[in-house]
Amino acid sequence: MATYVIGFPRIGEQRELKKALEAYWSGKISQDELKQTASDLRKRHWTYQKNAGIDMISVNDFSFYDNMLDMTVMLNAVPEKYKDIDNCMDRYFAMARGDANHKAMEMTKWFNTNYHYIVPELDIDMDFKANIDKIVLEYNEAKELGIEPKVNLIGPITYVKLSKIVNGDEKAIIEKLVPVYKEIIAKLKELNPNVTIQMDEPYFVTNPTKEDLELLEKVYNELASDANIYVATYFEHSNEANEVLAKTPIKGMFLDFVHGSENSIKALVDAGKEVGIGIVNGRNVWVNDIEKSAAFVKGLTEAVESDKVHVGSSCSLLHVPYTLKYETKMDEDIKSWISYALEKLDEIRVINKLVKNEELSEYDKEVLEGNKIAIATRKTSSKIHDPIVQDRVSNLTEKDKHRSMPFEERIKLQHENLKYPILPTTTIGSFPQTPELRKLRRDFKNGLISEEDYKAQIKEMIKDLVKFQEEIGLDVLVHGEFERNDMVEYFGEQLNGVAFSQNGWVQSYGSRCVKPPLIYGDVSRPKDMTVEWITYAQSLTEKPMKGMLTGPVTMLNWSFVRDDQPKRTTAYQMAIAIRDEVEALEAAGIKVIQVDEAALREGYPLRNEKRAEYEDWAITSFRITTSSVKPETQIHTHMCYSEFSDIMDAIEDMDADVISIENARSDNSLLKIFKERGYKGEIGPGVYDIHSPRIPSKEEIVEQIEAILEVLPAEKVWINPDCGLKTRKWEEVKPSLKNMVDATIEVRKKL
Ligand code: GLN
Ligand code: ZN
């Protein structure tokens, strides 16, 4: 054994699994056909790995929906409410996505990735028992291909720590699950007495407590007593766990040396354990510097017997796209600088051979040669390096990071300038994206209609929307974002230094995939991006029109970001590019500008000690974008979540004039946090839940506003819905917003 991958993507290089799943859900194919597609895909993926010389190939990294959900089934931790469904596949999908009679289980982000898992709902009284049919099937399939696979499982501690506990306590549930895991292991050993098991315990990269570590030792003393267990951690270092696990009978650990370069292997090595050095990045697409990585691994493992050193991916390759094979339109240079999952397999193999001084094949030599050229050209290419952009970043001063007047003073000027009433009403920006609108944009992109035609039609929609907003009496209007397909892509497509792939799909949840932009070079804004639309909208009304932009941190957090300079530098470049747009809007007469930072929260590091550094560059970037405007220009920001308790310092530091937040589904406890802190800015808490097609009545919005006013003073409150109007239908949006404005008018009368 020598090379490994933590896991391989399963959705298919042309999203075959996505298509099959959706066909099955809509009744177009049978369960057997879906299973056949899955089986074909697994075989194809194993064959790729085998041919690439990967020694430890996983089974059970496949899933029809999610691996955490698979674990739930495997442990018989299925919540009672799904037990009435007999067919196990139907039950599985009911848990994953709901059905006519069942609500889906909750879904949330897997650590700091954009992958979402189905949150287990655990009850200590559940009848936990082992069911490994899924693994047996996959194991036998792999065997047929001549592969002796490693079996991936999510370890008991991570599984429970990431769950919602409905009844019982965490520790007791973990202890109750250990025998079930032992049962699973025993069954796996029936397949092969020497079976290799990978237990994923990424929970341990997030500042574990003393109790967590004691539990870890106890659990793995039991589980590993007579099995070949490798514990995998990823996305950060897991040094506390590494030391503890060294004392248990595990075989070794797979560690992330890309995002956890602080990982120490000393304790493990001293205890005679094997170590997996995850040096090929499973989270980003840039080519690995093969020689540099080989030298690093060599240095790190000098004192370790070579058969105890494995080279692999930093985490599952699930988080990167499949193969460059289908990128036929990408710039050849850019293409040479990236590797997707398949190309990463070659990197792993060649690094391993260099580390072990094994002879390179002709093909290996080609890979290495190509790699050296890519690394060299990337350092100097004029497609990447733009001295003007670099100068602008190095010339940033403190002044660029601060508004010219403190909030308390400038807000007065803004009130004079904008003359909005108490409890001003607005929306978060987007309006319904209808099938006709999507078709219009597609037709334009495909050259089926002229630019002139396209613009005229979008402007017609803007005109209707302005008219509607005026009719119902909103105070600060928006243009509706009809020209945007996606809040990051729209800007990415117009910026220098950002590229788009054709087939760079990454699974986000279930059958859903996203195609993140590639920030490959110095970022700049060659020309106006939104000014034409927004000034057109403003020309139709006397009311203030809010200019709508995506913030620098969100641009970065939803992209593949270059790894050849600090993230901070890229963020500052992005911040300056968007600032250019802010200034252009202001110069064109726009008085209110909203800079959305939807993804600020999810970019937080997993380790507490790294939070300050992130906040520093992230918040500074936002301030660079928004600080150069006149004091009377009002800056809004928007964040679509309701968890702020641990990031309030950062939020305050952003120094926005108005922040809109998601609130309709929470109980105003969020607002209490803003109040207790004495948050200085104005706040727009969402007053109705747009996630449901239901139209809220005027009365219930009145109630909601009054509840908000019990916490916050009316002078600070804006009235708006939560974000996401673009996902709704006009028939839902129009009456809802009218009720919102009417409700506000009623509350104002009582003030
Ligand atoms: N302005 C964007 C919209 O209304 C914000 C989207 C978001 O925050 N997710 O769609
Ligand atoms: Zn939002």
JSON list of C-alpha atoms and ligand atoms in Angstrom, two decimals, residues 427-431 481 484 487 548-549 558 594 596-598 638-640 723-726, ligand 1:
[
{"chain": "A", "resi": 427, "resn": "THR", "atom": "CA", "xyz": [-36.45, 44.38, -0.74]},
{"chain": "A", "resi": 428, "resn": "ILE", "atom": "CA", "xyz": [-33.18, 42.47, -0.91]},
{"chain": "A", "resi": 429, "resn": "GLY", "atom": "CA", "xyz": [-32.72, 42.85, -4.64]},
{"chain": "A", "resi": 430, "resn": "SER", "atom": "CA", "xyz": [-33.90, 40.04, -6.83]},
{"chain": "A", "resi": 431, "resn": "PHE", "atom": "CA", "xyz": [-37.40, 39.49, -8.20]},
{"chain": "A", "resi": 481, "resn": "GLU", "atom": "CA", "xyz": [-31.53, 41.62, -11.03]},
{"chain": "A", "resi": 484, "resn": "ARG", "atom": "CA", "xyz": [-28.26, 37.95, -13.49]},
{"chain": "A", "resi": 487, "resn": "MET", "atom": "CA", "xyz": [-24.87, 36.64, -7.96]},
{"chain": "A", "resi": 548, "resn": "MET", "atom": "CA", "xyz": [-26.92, 45.91, -6.09]},
{"chain": "A", "resi": 549, "resn": "LEU", "atom": "CA", "xyz": [-23.46, 44.33, -5.94]},
{"chain": "A", "resi": 558, "resn": "TRP", "atom": "CA", "xyz": [-17.89, 30.79, -3.76]},
{"chain": "A", "resi": 594, "resn": "GLN", "atom": "CA", "xyz": [-26.01, 47.33, -1.32]},
{"chain": "A", "resi": 596, "resn": "ASP", "atom": "CA", "xyz": [-24.18, 41.52, -0.46]},
{"chain": "A", "resi": 597, "resn": "GLU", "atom": "CA", "xyz": [-21.98, 39.29, 1.68]},
{"chain": "A", "resi": 598, "resn": "ALA", "atom": "CA", "xyz": [-24.08, 36.15, 1.66]},
{"chain": "A", "resi": 638, "resn": "HIS", "atom": "CA", "xyz": [-27.08, 41.78, 3.36]},
{"chain": "A", "resi": 639, "resn": "MET", "atom": "CA", "xyz": [-26.48, 38.41, 4.99]},
{"chain": "A", "resi": 640, "resn": "CYS", "atom": "CA", "xyz": [-28.90, 35.59, 4.62]},
{"chain": "A", "resi": 723, "resn": "CYS", "atom": "CA", "xyz": [-33.87, 37.28, 0.63]},
{"chain": "A", "resi": 724, "resn": "GLY", "atom": "CA", "xyz": [-34.80, 34.96, -2.20]},
{"chain": "A", "resi": 725, "resn": "LEU", "atom": "CA", "xyz": [-37.70, 36.58, -4.03]},
{"chain": "A", "resi": 726, "resn": "LYS", "atom": "CA", "xyz": [-36.10, 35.32, -7.20]},
{"chain": "B", "resi": 1, "resn": "GLN", "atom": "N1", "xyz": [-29.36, 40.52, -3.83]},
{"chain": "B", "resi": 1, "resn": "GLN", "atom": "C1", "xyz": [-29.44, 39.11, -3.86]},
{"chain": "B", "resi": 1, "resn": "GLN", "atom": "C2", "xyz": [-30.87, 38.65, -4.10]},
{"chain": "B", "resi": 1, "resn": "GLN", "atom": "O1", "xyz": [-31.79, 39.30, -3.66]},
{"chain": "B", "resi": 1, "resn": "GLN", "atom": "C3", "xyz": [-28.95, 38.51, -2.59]},
{"chain": "B", "resi": 1, "resn": "GLN", "atom": "C4", "xyz": [-28.93, 37.02, -2.65]},
{"chain": "B", "resi": 1, "resn": "GLN", "atom": "C5", "xyz": [-28.37, 36.37, -1.42]},
{"chain": "B", "resi": 1, "resn": "GLN", "atom": "O2", "xyz": [-28.02, 36.99, -0.47]},
{"chain": "B", "resi": 1, "resn": "GLN", "atom": "N2", "xyz": [-28.30, 35.09, -1.41]},
{"chain": "B", "resi": 1, "resn": "GLN", "atom": "O3", "xyz": [-31.06, 37.62, -4.70]}
]
